[in-house]
PDB file of C-alpha atoms and ligand atoms in Angstrom:
ATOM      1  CA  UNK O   6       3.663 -12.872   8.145  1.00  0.00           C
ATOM      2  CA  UNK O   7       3.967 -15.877   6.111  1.00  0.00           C
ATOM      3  CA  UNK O   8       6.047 -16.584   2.949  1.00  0.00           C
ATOM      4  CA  UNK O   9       5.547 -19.012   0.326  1.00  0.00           C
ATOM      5  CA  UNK O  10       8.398 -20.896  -1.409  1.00  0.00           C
ATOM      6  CA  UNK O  11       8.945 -18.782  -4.237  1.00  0.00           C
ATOM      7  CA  UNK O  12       9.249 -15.298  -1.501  1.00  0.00           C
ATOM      8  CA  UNK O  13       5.919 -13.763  -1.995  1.00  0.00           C
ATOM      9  CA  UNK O  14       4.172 -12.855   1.203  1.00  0.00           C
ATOM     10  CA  UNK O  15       0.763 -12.477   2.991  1.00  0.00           C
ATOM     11  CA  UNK O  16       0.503  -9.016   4.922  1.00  0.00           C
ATOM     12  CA  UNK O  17      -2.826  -7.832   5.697  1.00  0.00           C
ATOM     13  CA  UNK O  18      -2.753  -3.575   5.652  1.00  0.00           C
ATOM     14  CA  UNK O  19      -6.125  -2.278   7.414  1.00  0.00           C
ATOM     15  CA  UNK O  20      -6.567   1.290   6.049  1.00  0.00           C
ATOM     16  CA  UNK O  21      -7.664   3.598   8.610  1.00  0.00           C
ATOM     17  CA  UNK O  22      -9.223   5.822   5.821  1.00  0.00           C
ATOM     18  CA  UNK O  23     -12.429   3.827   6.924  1.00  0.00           C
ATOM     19  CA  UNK O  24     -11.989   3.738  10.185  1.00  0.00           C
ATOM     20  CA  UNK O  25     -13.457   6.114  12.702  1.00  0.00           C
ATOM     21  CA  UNK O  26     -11.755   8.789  12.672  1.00  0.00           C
ATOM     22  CA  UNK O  27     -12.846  10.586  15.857  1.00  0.00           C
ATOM     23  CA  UNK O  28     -10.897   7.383  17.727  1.00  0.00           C
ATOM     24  CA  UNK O  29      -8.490   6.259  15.797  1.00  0.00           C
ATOM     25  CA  UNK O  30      -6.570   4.493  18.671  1.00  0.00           C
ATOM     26  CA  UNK O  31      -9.534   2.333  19.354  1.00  0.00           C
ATOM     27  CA  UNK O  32     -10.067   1.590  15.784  1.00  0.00           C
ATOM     28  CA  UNK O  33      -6.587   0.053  15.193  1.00  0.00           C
ATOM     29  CA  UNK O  34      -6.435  -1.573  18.632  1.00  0.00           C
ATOM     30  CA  UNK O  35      -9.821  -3.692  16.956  1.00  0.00           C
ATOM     31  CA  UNK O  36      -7.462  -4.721  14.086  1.00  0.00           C
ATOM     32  CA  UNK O  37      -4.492  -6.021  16.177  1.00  0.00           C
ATOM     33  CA  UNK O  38      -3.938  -9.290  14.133  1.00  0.00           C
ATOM     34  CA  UNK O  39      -3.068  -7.488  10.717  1.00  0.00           C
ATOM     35  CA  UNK O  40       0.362  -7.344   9.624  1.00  0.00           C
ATOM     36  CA  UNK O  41       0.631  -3.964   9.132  1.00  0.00           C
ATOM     37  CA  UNK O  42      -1.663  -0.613   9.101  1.00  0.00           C
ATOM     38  CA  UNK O  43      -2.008   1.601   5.951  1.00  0.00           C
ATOM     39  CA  UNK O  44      -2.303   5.376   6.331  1.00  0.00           C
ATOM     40  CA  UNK O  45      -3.720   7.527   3.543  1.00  0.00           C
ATOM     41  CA  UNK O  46      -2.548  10.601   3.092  1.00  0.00           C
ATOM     42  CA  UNK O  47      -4.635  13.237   0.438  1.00  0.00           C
ATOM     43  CA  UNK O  48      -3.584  16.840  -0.371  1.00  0.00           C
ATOM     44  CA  UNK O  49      -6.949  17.475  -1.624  1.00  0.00           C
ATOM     45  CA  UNK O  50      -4.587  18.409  -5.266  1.00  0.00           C
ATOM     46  CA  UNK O  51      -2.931  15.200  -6.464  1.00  0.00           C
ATOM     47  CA  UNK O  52      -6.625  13.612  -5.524  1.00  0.00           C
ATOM     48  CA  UNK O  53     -10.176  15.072  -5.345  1.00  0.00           C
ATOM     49  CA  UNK O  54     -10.236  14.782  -1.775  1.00  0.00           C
ATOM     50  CA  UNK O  55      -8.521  15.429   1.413  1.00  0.00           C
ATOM     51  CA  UNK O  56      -8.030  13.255   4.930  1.00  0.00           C
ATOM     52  CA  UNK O  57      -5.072  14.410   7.331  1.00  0.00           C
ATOM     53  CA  UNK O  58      -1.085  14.865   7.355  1.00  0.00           C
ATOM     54  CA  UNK O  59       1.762  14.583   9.346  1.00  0.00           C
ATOM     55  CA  UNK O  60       0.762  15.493  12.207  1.00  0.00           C
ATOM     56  CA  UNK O  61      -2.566  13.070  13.171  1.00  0.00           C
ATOM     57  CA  UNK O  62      -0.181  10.658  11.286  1.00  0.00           C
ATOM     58  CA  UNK O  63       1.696  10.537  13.964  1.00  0.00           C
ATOM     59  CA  UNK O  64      -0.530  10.792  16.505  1.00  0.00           C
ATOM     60  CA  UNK O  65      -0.810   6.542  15.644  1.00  0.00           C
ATOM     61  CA  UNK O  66       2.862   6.269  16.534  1.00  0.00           C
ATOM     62  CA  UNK O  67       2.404   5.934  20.742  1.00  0.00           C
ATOM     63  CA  UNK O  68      -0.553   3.398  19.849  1.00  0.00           C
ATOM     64  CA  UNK O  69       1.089   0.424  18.310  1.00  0.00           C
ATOM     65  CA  UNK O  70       4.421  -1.176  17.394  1.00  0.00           C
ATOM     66  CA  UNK O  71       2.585  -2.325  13.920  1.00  0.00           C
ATOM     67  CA  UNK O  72       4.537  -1.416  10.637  1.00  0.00           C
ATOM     68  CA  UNK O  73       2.591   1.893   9.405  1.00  0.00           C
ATOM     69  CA  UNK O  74       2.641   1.979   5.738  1.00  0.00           C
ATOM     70  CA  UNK O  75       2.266   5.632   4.977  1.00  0.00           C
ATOM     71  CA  UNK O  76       0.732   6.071   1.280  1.00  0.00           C
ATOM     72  CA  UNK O  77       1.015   9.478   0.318  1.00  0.00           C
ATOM     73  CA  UNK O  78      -1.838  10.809  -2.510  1.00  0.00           C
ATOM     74  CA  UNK O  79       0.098  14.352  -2.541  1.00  0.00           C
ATOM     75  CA  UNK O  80       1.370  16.679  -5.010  1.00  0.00           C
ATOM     76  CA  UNK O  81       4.771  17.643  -4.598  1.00  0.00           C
ATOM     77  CA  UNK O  82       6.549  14.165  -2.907  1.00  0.00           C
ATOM     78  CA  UNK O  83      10.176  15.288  -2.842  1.00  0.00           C
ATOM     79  CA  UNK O  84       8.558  18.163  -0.592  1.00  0.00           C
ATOM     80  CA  UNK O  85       7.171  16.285   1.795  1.00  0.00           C
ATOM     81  CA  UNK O  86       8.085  12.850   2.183  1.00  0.00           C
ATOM     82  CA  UNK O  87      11.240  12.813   3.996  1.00  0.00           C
ATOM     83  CA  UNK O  88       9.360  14.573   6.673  1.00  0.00           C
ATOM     84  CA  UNK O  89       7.685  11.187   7.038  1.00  0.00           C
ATOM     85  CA  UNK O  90      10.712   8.778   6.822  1.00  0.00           C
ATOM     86  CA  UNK O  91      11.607   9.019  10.621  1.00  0.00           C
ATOM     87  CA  UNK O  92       8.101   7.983  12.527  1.00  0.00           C
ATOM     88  CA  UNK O  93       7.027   5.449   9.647  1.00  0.00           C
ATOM     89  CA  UNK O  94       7.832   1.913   8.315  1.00  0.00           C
ATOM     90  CA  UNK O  95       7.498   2.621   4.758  1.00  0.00           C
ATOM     91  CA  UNK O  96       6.484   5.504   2.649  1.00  0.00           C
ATOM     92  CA  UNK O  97       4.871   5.342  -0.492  1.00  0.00           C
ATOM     93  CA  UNK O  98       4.539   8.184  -3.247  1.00  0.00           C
ATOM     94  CA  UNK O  99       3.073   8.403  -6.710  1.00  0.00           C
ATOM     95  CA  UNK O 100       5.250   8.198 -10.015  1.00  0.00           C
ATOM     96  CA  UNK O 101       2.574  10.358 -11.273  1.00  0.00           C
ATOM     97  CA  UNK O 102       3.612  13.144  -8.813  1.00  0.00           C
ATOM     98  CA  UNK O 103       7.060  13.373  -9.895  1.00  0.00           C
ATOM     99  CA  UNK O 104       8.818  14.168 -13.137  1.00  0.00           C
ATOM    100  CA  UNK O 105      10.098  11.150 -14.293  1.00  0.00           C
ATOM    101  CA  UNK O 106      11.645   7.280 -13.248  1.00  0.00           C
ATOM    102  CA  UNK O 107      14.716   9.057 -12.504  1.00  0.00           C
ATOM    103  CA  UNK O 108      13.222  11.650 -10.236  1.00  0.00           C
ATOM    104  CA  UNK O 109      11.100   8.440  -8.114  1.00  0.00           C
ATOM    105  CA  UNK O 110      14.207   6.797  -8.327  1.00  0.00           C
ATOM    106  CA  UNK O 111      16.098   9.618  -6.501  1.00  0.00           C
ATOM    107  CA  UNK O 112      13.542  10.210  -4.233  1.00  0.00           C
ATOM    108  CA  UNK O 113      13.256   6.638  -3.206  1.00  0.00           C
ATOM    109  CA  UNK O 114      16.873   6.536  -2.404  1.00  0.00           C
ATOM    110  CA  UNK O 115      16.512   9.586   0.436  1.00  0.00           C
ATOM    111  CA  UNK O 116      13.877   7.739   1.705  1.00  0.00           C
ATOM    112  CA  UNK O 117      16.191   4.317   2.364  1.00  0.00           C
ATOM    113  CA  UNK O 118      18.423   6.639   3.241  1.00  0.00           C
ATOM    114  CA  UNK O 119      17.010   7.903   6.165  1.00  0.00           C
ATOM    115  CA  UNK O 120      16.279   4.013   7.267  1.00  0.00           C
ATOM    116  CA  UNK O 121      12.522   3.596   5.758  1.00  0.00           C
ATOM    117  CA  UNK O 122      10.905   1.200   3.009  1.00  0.00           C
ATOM    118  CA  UNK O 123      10.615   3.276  -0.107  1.00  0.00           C
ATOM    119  CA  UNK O 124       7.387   2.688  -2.040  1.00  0.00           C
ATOM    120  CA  UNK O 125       6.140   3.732  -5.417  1.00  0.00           C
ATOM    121  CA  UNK O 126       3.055   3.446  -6.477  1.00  0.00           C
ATOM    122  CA  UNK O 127       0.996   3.743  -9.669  1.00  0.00           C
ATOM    123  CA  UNK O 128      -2.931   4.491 -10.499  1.00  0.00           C
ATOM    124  CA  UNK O 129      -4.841   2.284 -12.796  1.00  0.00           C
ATOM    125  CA  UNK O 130      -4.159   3.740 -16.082  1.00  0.00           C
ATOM    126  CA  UNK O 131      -0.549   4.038 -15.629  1.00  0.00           C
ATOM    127  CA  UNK O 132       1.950   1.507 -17.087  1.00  0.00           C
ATOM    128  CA  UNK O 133       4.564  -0.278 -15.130  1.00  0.00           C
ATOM    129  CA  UNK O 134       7.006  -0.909 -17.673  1.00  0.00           C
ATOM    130  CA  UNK O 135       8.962   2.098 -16.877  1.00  0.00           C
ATOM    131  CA  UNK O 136       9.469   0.911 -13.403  1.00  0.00           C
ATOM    132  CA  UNK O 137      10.565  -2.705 -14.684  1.00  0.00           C
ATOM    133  CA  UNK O 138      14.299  -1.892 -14.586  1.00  0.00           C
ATOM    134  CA  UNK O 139      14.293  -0.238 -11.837  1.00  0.00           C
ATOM    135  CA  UNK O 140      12.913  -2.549  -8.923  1.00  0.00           C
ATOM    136  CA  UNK O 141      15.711  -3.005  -6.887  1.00  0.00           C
ATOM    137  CA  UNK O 142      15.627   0.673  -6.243  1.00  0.00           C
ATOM    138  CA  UNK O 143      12.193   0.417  -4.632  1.00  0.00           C
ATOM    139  CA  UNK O 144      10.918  -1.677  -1.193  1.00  0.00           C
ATOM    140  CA  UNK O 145       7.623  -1.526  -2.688  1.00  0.00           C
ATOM    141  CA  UNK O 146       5.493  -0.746  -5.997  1.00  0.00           C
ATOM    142  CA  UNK O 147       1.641  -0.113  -5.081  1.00  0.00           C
ATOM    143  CA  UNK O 148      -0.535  -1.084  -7.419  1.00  0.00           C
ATOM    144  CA  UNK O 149      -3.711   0.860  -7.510  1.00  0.00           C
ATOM    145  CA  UNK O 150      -6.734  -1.135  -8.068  1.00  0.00           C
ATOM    146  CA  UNK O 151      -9.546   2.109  -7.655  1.00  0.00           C
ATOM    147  CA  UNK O 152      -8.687   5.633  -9.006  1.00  0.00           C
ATOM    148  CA  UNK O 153      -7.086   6.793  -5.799  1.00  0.00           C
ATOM    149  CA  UNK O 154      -9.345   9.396  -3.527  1.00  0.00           C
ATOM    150  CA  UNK O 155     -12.152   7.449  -1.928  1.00  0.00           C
ATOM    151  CA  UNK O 156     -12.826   4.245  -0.225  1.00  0.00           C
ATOM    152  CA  UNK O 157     -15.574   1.975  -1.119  1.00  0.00           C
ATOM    153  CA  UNK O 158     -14.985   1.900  -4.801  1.00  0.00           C
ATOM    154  CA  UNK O 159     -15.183  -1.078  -6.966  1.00  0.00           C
ATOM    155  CA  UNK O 160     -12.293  -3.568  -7.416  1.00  0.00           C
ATOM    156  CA  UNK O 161     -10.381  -3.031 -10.911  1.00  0.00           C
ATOM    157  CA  UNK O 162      -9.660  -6.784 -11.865  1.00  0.00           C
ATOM    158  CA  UNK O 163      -8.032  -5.799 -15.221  1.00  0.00           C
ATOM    159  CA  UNK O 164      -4.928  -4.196 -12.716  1.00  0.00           C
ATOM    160  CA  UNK O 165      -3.611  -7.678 -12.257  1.00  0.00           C
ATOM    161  CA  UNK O 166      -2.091  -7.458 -15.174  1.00  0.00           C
ATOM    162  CA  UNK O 167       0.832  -5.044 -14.388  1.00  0.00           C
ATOM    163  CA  UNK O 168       0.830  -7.355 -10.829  1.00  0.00           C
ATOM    164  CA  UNK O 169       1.650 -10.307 -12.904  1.00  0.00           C
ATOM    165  CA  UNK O 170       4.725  -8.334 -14.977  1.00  0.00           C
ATOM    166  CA  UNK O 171       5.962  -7.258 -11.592  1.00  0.00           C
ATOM    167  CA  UNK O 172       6.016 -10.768  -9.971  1.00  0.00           C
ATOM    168  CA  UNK O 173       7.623 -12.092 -13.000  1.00  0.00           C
ATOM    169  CA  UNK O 174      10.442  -9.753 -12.845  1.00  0.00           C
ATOM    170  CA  UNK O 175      10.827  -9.614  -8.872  1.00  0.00           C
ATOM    171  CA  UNK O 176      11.407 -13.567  -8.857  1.00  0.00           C
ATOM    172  CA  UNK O 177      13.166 -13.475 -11.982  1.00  0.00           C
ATOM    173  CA  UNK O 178      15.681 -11.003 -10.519  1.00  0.00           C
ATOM    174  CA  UNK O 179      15.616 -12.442  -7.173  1.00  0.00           C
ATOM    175  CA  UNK O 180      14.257  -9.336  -5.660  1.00  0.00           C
ATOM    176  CA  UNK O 181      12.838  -8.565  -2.377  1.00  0.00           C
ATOM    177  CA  UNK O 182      10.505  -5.973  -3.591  1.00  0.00           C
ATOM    178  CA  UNK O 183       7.039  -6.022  -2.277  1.00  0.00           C
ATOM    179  CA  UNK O 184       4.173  -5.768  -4.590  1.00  0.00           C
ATOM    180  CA  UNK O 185       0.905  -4.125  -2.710  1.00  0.00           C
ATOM    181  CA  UNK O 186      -2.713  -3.409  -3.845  1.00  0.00           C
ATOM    182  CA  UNK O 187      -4.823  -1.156  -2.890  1.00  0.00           C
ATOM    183  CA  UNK O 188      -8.461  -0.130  -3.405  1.00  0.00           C
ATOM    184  CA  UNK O 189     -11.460  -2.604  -3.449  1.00  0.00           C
ATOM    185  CA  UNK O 190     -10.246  -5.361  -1.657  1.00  0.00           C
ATOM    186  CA  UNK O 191     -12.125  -7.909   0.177  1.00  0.00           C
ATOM    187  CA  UNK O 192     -12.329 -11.777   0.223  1.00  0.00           C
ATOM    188  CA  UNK O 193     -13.259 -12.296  -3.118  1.00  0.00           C
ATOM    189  CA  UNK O 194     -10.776  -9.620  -4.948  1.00  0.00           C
ATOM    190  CA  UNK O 195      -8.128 -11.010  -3.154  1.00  0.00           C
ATOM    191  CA  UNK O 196      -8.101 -14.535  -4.614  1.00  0.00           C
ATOM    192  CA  UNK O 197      -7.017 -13.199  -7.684  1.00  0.00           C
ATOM    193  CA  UNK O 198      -4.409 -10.656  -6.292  1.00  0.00           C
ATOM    194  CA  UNK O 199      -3.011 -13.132  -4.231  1.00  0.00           C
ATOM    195  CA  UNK O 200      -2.917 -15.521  -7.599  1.00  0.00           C
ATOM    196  CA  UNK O 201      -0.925 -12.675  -9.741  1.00  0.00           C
ATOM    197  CA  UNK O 202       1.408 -12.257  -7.013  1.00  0.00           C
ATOM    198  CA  UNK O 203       0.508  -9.634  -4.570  1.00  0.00           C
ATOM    199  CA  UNK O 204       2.164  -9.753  -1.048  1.00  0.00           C
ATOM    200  CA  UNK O 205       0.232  -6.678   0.797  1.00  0.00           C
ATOM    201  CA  UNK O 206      -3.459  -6.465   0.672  1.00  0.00           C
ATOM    202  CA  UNK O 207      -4.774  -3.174   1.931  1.00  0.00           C
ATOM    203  CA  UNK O 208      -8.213  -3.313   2.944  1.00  0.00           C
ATOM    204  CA  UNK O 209     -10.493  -0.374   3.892  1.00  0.00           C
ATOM    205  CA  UNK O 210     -14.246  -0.426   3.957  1.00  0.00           C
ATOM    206  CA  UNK O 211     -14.188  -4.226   3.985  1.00  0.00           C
ATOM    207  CA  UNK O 212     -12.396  -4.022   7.049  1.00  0.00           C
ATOM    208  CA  UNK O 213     -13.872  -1.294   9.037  1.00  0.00           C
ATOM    209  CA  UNK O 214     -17.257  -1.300   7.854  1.00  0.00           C
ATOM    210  CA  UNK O 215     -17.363  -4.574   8.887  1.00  0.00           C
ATOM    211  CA  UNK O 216     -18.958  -5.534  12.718  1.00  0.00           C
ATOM    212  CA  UNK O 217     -15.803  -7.612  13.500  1.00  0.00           C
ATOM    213  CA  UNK O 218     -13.125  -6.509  11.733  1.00  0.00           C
ATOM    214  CA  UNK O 219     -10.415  -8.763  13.088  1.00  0.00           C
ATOM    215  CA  UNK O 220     -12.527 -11.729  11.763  1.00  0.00           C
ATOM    216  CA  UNK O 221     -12.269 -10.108   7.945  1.00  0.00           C
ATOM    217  CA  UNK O 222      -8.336  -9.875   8.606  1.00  0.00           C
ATOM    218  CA  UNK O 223      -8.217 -13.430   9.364  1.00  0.00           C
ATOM    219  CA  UNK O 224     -10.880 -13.837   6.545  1.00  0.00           C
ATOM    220  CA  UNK O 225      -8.799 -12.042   3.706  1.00  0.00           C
ATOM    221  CA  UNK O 226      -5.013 -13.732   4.699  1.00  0.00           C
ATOM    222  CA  UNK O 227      -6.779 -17.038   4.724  1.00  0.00           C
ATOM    223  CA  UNK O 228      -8.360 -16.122   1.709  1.00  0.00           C
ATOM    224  CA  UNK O 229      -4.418 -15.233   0.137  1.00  0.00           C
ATOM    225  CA  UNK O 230      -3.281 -18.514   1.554  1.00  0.00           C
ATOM    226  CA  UNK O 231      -5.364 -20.573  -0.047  1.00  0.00           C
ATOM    227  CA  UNK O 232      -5.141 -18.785  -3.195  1.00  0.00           C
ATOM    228  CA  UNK O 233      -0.807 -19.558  -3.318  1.00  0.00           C
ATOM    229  CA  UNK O 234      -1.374 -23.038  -2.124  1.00  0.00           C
ATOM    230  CA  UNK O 235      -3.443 -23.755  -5.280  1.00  0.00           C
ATOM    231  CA  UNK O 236      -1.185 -22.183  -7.241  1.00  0.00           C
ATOM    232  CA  UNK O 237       1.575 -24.831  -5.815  1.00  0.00           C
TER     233      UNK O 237
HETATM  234  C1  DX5 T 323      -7.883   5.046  -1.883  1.00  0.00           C
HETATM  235  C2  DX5 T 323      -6.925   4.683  -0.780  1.00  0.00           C
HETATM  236  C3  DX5 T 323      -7.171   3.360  -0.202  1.00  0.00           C
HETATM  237  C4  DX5 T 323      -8.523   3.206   0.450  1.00  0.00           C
HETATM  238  C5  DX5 T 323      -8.988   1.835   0.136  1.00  0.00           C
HETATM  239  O1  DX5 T 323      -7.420   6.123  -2.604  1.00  0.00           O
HETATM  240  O2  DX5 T 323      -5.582   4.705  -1.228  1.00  0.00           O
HETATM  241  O3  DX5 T 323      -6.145   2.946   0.690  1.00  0.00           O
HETATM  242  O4  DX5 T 323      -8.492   3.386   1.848  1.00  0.00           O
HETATM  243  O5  DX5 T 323     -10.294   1.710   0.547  1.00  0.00           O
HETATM  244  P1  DX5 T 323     -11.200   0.468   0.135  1.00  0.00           P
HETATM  245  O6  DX5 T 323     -10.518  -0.752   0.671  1.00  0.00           O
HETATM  246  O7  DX5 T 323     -12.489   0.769   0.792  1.00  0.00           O
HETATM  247  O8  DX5 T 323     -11.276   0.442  -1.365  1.00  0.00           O
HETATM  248 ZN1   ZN T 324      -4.014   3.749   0.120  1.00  0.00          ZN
END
């Protein structure tokens, strides 16, 4: 993982969503220089579609020492969630699937408590503002740059926007937050992430439906890199 000067990172994310699912252990063992591994998780209610739960969740655990960065596309978070805070790096919910700020916030705090990165995370049409005063409370904010549900959709450039309010406010505040996007990414939509201040890039399709996949990994953090040493 690199850093630049001002704290914001590089950490490739390979979503398995894309991956082969009828050997997963294989698939991530072709990804072994990424940073981290994303895990989708759809209930099939919070989003049109539905992939897999705790259980093959876990069945990545004995395969890898990578941080898995759970992102759960569920109804219901306070319900579930903790049950993924011991065999997972970081788990992620949706402000849309709770109440209110206050409800993420509290939430968020059960997660850390149990020794796990708390994310939130927010589709495209959703403002970040509320979250704004609240960062130090979360480990992550996903920013959601597809409707969430599918793979293979098209890159939502106009998303940077609420990326660009949250880098402002991490560095202003001297936060460690991480800032993550999710849905479209490749070489080319990552130049501007990495430009508005994203740290983790999850990648699906562009990954795995890719021959070599390791060689896109390399392809996308180089791609980052570059992008912050421009902006120096
Ligand atoms: C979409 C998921 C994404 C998905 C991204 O709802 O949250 O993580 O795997 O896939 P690509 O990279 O193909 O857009
Ligand atoms: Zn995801």
């Amino acid at each position: 993982m690199s850093e630049n000067p001002a704290g914001q990172k590089t950490i490739i994310a390979p979503s398995i969503l894309a991956a082969d699912f009828s050997r997963l252990a294989e698939e991530i063992a072709r990804v072994d220089n990424a940073e981290w591994l994303h895990i989708d998780v759809m209930d099939a209610h919070f989003v049109p579609n539905l992939s897999f739960g705790l259980p093959v969740a876990k069945s990545l655990v004995p395969h890898t020492d990578k941080h898995l960065d759970v992102h759960l596309m569920i109804e219901d978070p306070a319900r579930w969630a903790p049950d993924y805070a011991n065999d997972f790096q970081s788990v992620t919910f949706h402000l849309e699937a709770v109440q209110d700020v206050d409800e993420a916030v509290a939430l968020a705090d059960k997660l850390r408590g149990v020794g796990t990165m708390a994310g939130i995370s927010i589709k495209p049409n959703t403002p970040v503002e509320p979250l704004l005063d609240h960062l130090e409370k979360f480990d992550i904010v996903l920013v959601m740059s597809v409707e969430p549900g599918f793979g293979g959709q098209k890159f939502m450039p106009e998303v940077l926007d609420k990326v660009r309010a949250l880098r402002e406010r991490i560095d202003a505040d001297g936060l460690s937050t991480l800032i993550e996007i999710d849905g479209g990414i490749g070489i080319e939509s990552t130049t501007p992430s990495a430009e508005a201040g994203v740290d983790v890039f999850v990648a699906g399709s562009s990954v795995f439906g890719h021959e070599a996949p390791a060689t896109q990994v390399t392809a996308i953090r180089e791609a980052a890199q570059a992008a912050l040493a421009d902006g120096q």
